[in-house]
């Protein structure tokens, strides 16, 4: 392959990837509003600059489009608490920073989080989602464990639970807060910030 043909091939790949990314963004918007079960490819196309036929050109079906879209969102989300971990110089600072970060993403990305829980529930019935959901769940688990380990280090303590239990605990607290937030309860995010900090302290010895 000549240098010119290689450049052309790279541009074609880049353009294809860019179109897929644009479609993913439109997909997230549609799905976050309506949910998986109520959103068709045609409705996704209506929220983008592409036709229904174009969607089928870039993605074989709704499942492939959805999993790609959620993965793009998760590429950013699985590092959402790393800044709080890096900035904290004491256990109390990490408690406050982590709680504030959880509350912030609840307020800013509530519909995206709702979509994640929707997709995770769908994976119980749709085997096509299962591998992707498990991989994303593993990444989220690692994200939470980084917080717990750093908190234990700052508190001169040790975690008293496994990473699986720590993730399940925070996931449950967050999902409950999301439900209350979506129900219009104004104090849901503030309660989450407090609950997250308190829970973090209980997951390590001497926390």
Short mmCIF file of C-alpha atoms in Angstrom, two decimals:
data_model
loop_
_atom_site.label_atom_id
_atom_site.label_comp_id
_atom_site.label_asym_id
_atom_site.label_seq_id
_atom_site.Cartn_x
_atom_site.Cartn_y
_atom_site.Cartn_z
CA UNK A 1 0.00 0.00 0.00
CA UNK A 2 1.37 3.43 -0.96
CA UNK A 3 1.68 6.35 1.46
CA UNK A 4 -1.19 8.16 -0.29
CA UNK A 5 -3.50 5.17 -0.14
CA UNK A 6 -2.63 4.69 3.55
CA UNK A 7 -3.61 8.31 4.28
CA UNK A 8 -6.90 7.84 2.43
CA UNK A 9 -7.59 4.66 4.36
CA UNK A 10 -6.86 6.40 7.68
CA UNK A 11 -9.18 9.28 6.79
CA UNK A 12 -11.94 6.80 5.94
CA UNK A 13 -11.50 5.04 9.27
CA UNK A 14 -11.44 8.35 11.15
CA UNK A 15 -14.60 9.53 9.39
CA UNK A 16 -16.37 6.26 10.14
CA UNK A 17 -15.37 6.48 13.81
CA UNK A 18 -16.50 10.11 13.97
CA UNK A 19 -19.91 9.26 12.56
CA UNK A 20 -20.31 6.43 15.05
CA UNK A 21 -19.40 8.78 17.89
CA UNK A 22 -21.96 11.35 16.70
CA UNK A 23 -24.63 8.67 16.51
CA UNK A 24 -23.68 7.47 19.98
CA UNK A 25 -24.26 10.94 21.39
CA UNK A 26 -27.70 11.11 19.77
CA UNK A 27 -28.45 7.64 21.05
CA UNK A 28 -27.63 8.59 24.62
CA UNK A 29 -29.92 11.61 24.39
CA UNK A 30 -32.84 9.56 23.11
CA UNK A 31 -32.34 6.63 25.44
CA UNK A 32 -31.85 8.77 28.53
CA UNK A 33 -35.23 10.38 27.86
CA UNK A 34 -37.26 7.30 26.93
CA UNK A 35 -35.38 4.26 28.18
CA UNK A 36 -34.29 1.18 26.28
CA UNK A 37 -37.65 -0.51 25.80
CA UNK A 38 -39.38 2.62 24.48
CA UNK A 39 -36.67 3.75 22.06
CA UNK A 40 -36.40 2.48 18.51
CA UNK A 41 -33.73 3.10 15.89
CA UNK A 42 -36.17 5.34 14.08
CA UNK A 43 -36.63 7.53 17.17
CA UNK A 44 -32.86 7.71 17.61
CA UNK A 45 -32.50 8.78 13.98
CA UNK A 46 -35.03 11.56 14.53
CA UNK A 47 -32.79 13.03 17.24
CA UNK A 48 -29.73 13.00 15.00
CA UNK A 49 -28.73 14.39 11.62
CA UNK A 50 -28.76 10.93 10.10
CA UNK A 51 -31.48 8.85 8.50
CA UNK A 52 -32.77 5.53 9.73
CA UNK A 53 -30.91 3.85 6.87
CA UNK A 54 -27.64 5.51 7.83
CA UNK A 55 -27.98 4.14 11.36
CA UNK A 56 -28.09 0.64 9.92
CA UNK A 57 -24.96 1.38 7.89
CA UNK A 58 -22.92 2.23 10.99
CA UNK A 59 -24.50 -0.26 13.40
CA UNK A 60 -25.95 -3.67 12.71
CA UNK A 61 -28.78 -3.29 15.22
CA UNK A 62 -30.07 -1.42 18.26
CA UNK A 63 -28.07 -3.59 20.65
CA UNK A 64 -24.74 -2.75 19.01
CA UNK A 65 -25.61 0.95 18.90
CA UNK A 66 -26.68 1.02 22.53
CA UNK A 67 -23.66 -0.81 23.90
CA UNK A 68 -21.31 1.38 21.86
CA UNK A 69 -23.01 4.53 23.12
CA UNK A 70 -22.90 3.48 26.76
CA UNK A 71 -19.25 2.46 26.44
CA UNK A 72 -18.36 5.92 25.11
CA UNK A 73 -20.12 7.50 28.09
CA UNK A 74 -18.39 5.16 30.51
CA UNK A 75 -14.93 5.99 29.15
CA UNK A 76 -15.29 9.32 30.94
CA UNK A 77 -17.44 8.22 33.87
CA UNK A 78 -15.19 5.49 35.22
CA UNK A 79 -12.65 8.14 36.23
CA UNK A 80 -15.15 10.58 37.74
CA UNK A 81 -13.82 10.22 41.31
CA UNK A 82 -10.11 10.11 40.50
CA UNK A 83 -9.74 13.86 40.90
CA UNK A 84 -11.11 13.69 44.45
CA UNK A 85 -8.70 10.85 45.21
CA UNK A 86 -5.73 12.76 43.82
CA UNK A 87 -6.60 16.05 45.55
CA UNK A 88 -7.27 14.69 49.06
CA UNK A 89 -4.52 15.17 51.61
CA UNK A 90 -6.44 13.70 54.54
CA UNK A 91 -9.14 11.13 55.13
CA UNK A 92 -11.66 13.85 55.95
CA UNK A 93 -10.83 15.71 52.72
CA UNK A 94 -11.44 12.54 50.75
CA UNK A 95 -14.75 11.94 52.52
CA UNK A 96 -15.90 15.42 51.61
CA UNK A 97 -14.50 15.39 48.08
CA UNK A 98 -15.90 11.98 47.24
CA UNK A 99 -19.32 12.83 48.68
CA UNK A 100 -19.38 16.10 46.73
CA UNK A 101 -18.36 14.32 43.53
CA UNK A 102 -21.13 11.73 43.92
CA UNK A 103 -23.68 14.45 44.58
CA UNK A 104 -22.42 16.44 41.60
CA UNK A 105 -22.74 13.60 39.12
CA UNK A 106 -26.20 12.80 40.49
CA UNK A 107 -27.34 16.33 39.70
CA UNK A 108 -25.54 16.67 36.37
CA UNK A 109 -25.97 13.21 34.85
CA UNK A 110 -29.12 11.78 36.42
CA UNK A 111 -30.65 10.68 33.11
CA UNK A 112 -27.40 9.01 32.04
CA UNK A 113 -27.23 7.09 35.32
CA UNK A 114 -30.85 6.09 34.85
CA UNK A 115 -29.90 4.71 31.43
CA UNK A 116 -27.07 2.70 32.96
CA UNK A 117 -29.38 1.04 35.47
CA UNK A 118 -31.87 0.41 32.68
CA UNK A 119 -29.20 -1.28 30.57
CA UNK A 120 -27.96 -3.34 33.51
CA UNK A 121 -31.49 -4.56 34.20
CA UNK A 122 -32.00 -5.36 30.51
CA UNK A 123 -28.86 -7.50 30.58
CA UNK A 124 -30.69 -9.91 32.88
CA UNK A 125 -32.95 -10.69 29.92
CA UNK A 126 -30.83 -9.71 26.89
CA UNK A 127 -27.76 -11.94 26.72
CA UNK A 128 -26.29 -9.67 24.02
CA UNK A 129 -25.72 -6.96 26.65
CA UNK A 130 -24.30 -9.18 29.36
CA UNK A 131 -20.58 -9.19 28.52
CA UNK A 132 -20.49 -5.40 28.05
CA UNK A 133 -22.44 -4.75 31.24
CA UNK A 134 -20.16 -7.04 33.24
CA UNK A 135 -17.07 -5.30 31.85
CA UNK A 136 -18.45 -1.84 32.65
CA UNK A 137 -19.46 -3.03 36.12
CA UNK A 138 -15.91 -4.27 36.67
CA UNK A 139 -14.53 -0.86 35.68
CA UNK A 140 -16.96 0.88 38.04
CA UNK A 141 -16.00 -1.48 40.81
CA UNK A 142 -12.33 -0.61 40.29
CA UNK A 143 -13.20 3.10 40.37
CA UNK A 144 -14.88 2.75 43.78
CA UNK A 145 -12.07 0.56 45.10
CA UNK A 146 -9.50 3.25 44.28
CA UNK A 147 -11.43 5.58 46.57
CA UNK A 148 -11.67 3.02 49.37
CA UNK A 149 -7.99 2.10 49.18
CA UNK A 150 -6.88 5.72 49.19
CA UNK A 151 -9.16 6.52 52.11
CA UNK A 152 -7.75 3.58 54.06
CA UNK A 153 -4.23 4.78 53.31
CA UNK A 154 -4.99 8.34 54.48
CA UNK A 155 -6.71 7.02 57.61
CA UNK A 156 -3.82 4.65 58.37
CA UNK A 157 -6.38 1.84 58.27
CA UNK A 158 -7.36 -1.16 56.17
CA UNK A 159 -10.53 -2.01 54.24
CA UNK A 160 -12.81 -4.37 56.14
CA UNK A 161 -14.74 -5.47 53.05
CA UNK A 162 -13.91 -6.81 49.62
CA UNK A 163 -14.02 -4.60 46.54
CA UNK A 164 -17.22 -6.37 45.45
CA UNK A 165 -18.98 -5.50 48.71
CA UNK A 166 -17.71 -1.91 48.64
CA UNK A 167 -19.03 -1.44 45.12
CA UNK A 168 -22.38 -3.03 45.94
CA UNK A 169 -22.77 -0.75 48.97
CA UNK A 170 -22.06 2.48 47.12
CA UNK A 171 -24.05 1.37 44.10
CA UNK A 172 -27.07 0.75 46.30
CA UNK A 173 -26.75 4.11 48.05
CA UNK A 174 -26.40 5.90 44.71
CA UNK A 175 -29.33 4.12 43.08
CA UNK A 176 -31.59 4.99 46.00
CA UNK A 177 -30.48 8.63 45.81
CA UNK A 178 -31.12 8.64 42.06
CA UNK A 179 -34.65 7.41 42.58
CA UNK A 180 -35.35 10.15 45.12
CA UNK A 181 -33.70 12.77 42.89
CA UNK A 182 -35.81 11.76 39.89
CA UNK A 183 -38.88 11.92 42.14
CA UNK A 184 -38.13 15.62 42.66
CA UNK A 185 -36.75 15.54 46.18
CA UNK A 186 -34.53 18.62 46.42
CA UNK A 187 -32.32 17.28 49.21
CA UNK A 188 -31.48 13.98 47.53
CA UNK A 189 -28.03 15.03 46.34
CA UNK A 190 -27.09 16.59 49.70
CA UNK A 191 -28.19 13.42 51.47
CA UNK A 192 -26.11 11.38 49.05
CA UNK A 193 -23.01 13.46 49.79
CA UNK A 194 -23.41 12.83 53.51
CA UNK A 195 -24.28 9.15 53.14
CA UNK A 196 -21.34 8.50 50.80
CA UNK A 197 -18.87 10.05 53.23
CA UNK A 198 -20.35 8.17 56.18
CA UNK A 199 -20.29 4.87 54.30
CA UNK A 200 -16.68 5.36 53.27
CA UNK A 201 -15.74 5.73 56.91
CA UNK A 202 -17.45 2.47 57.82
CA UNK A 203 -15.66 0.40 55.19
CA UNK A 204 -12.23 0.64 56.83
CA UNK A 205 -10.90 -0.08 60.31
CA UNK A 206 -10.72 3.07 62.38
CA UNK A 207 -12.46 5.12 59.62
#
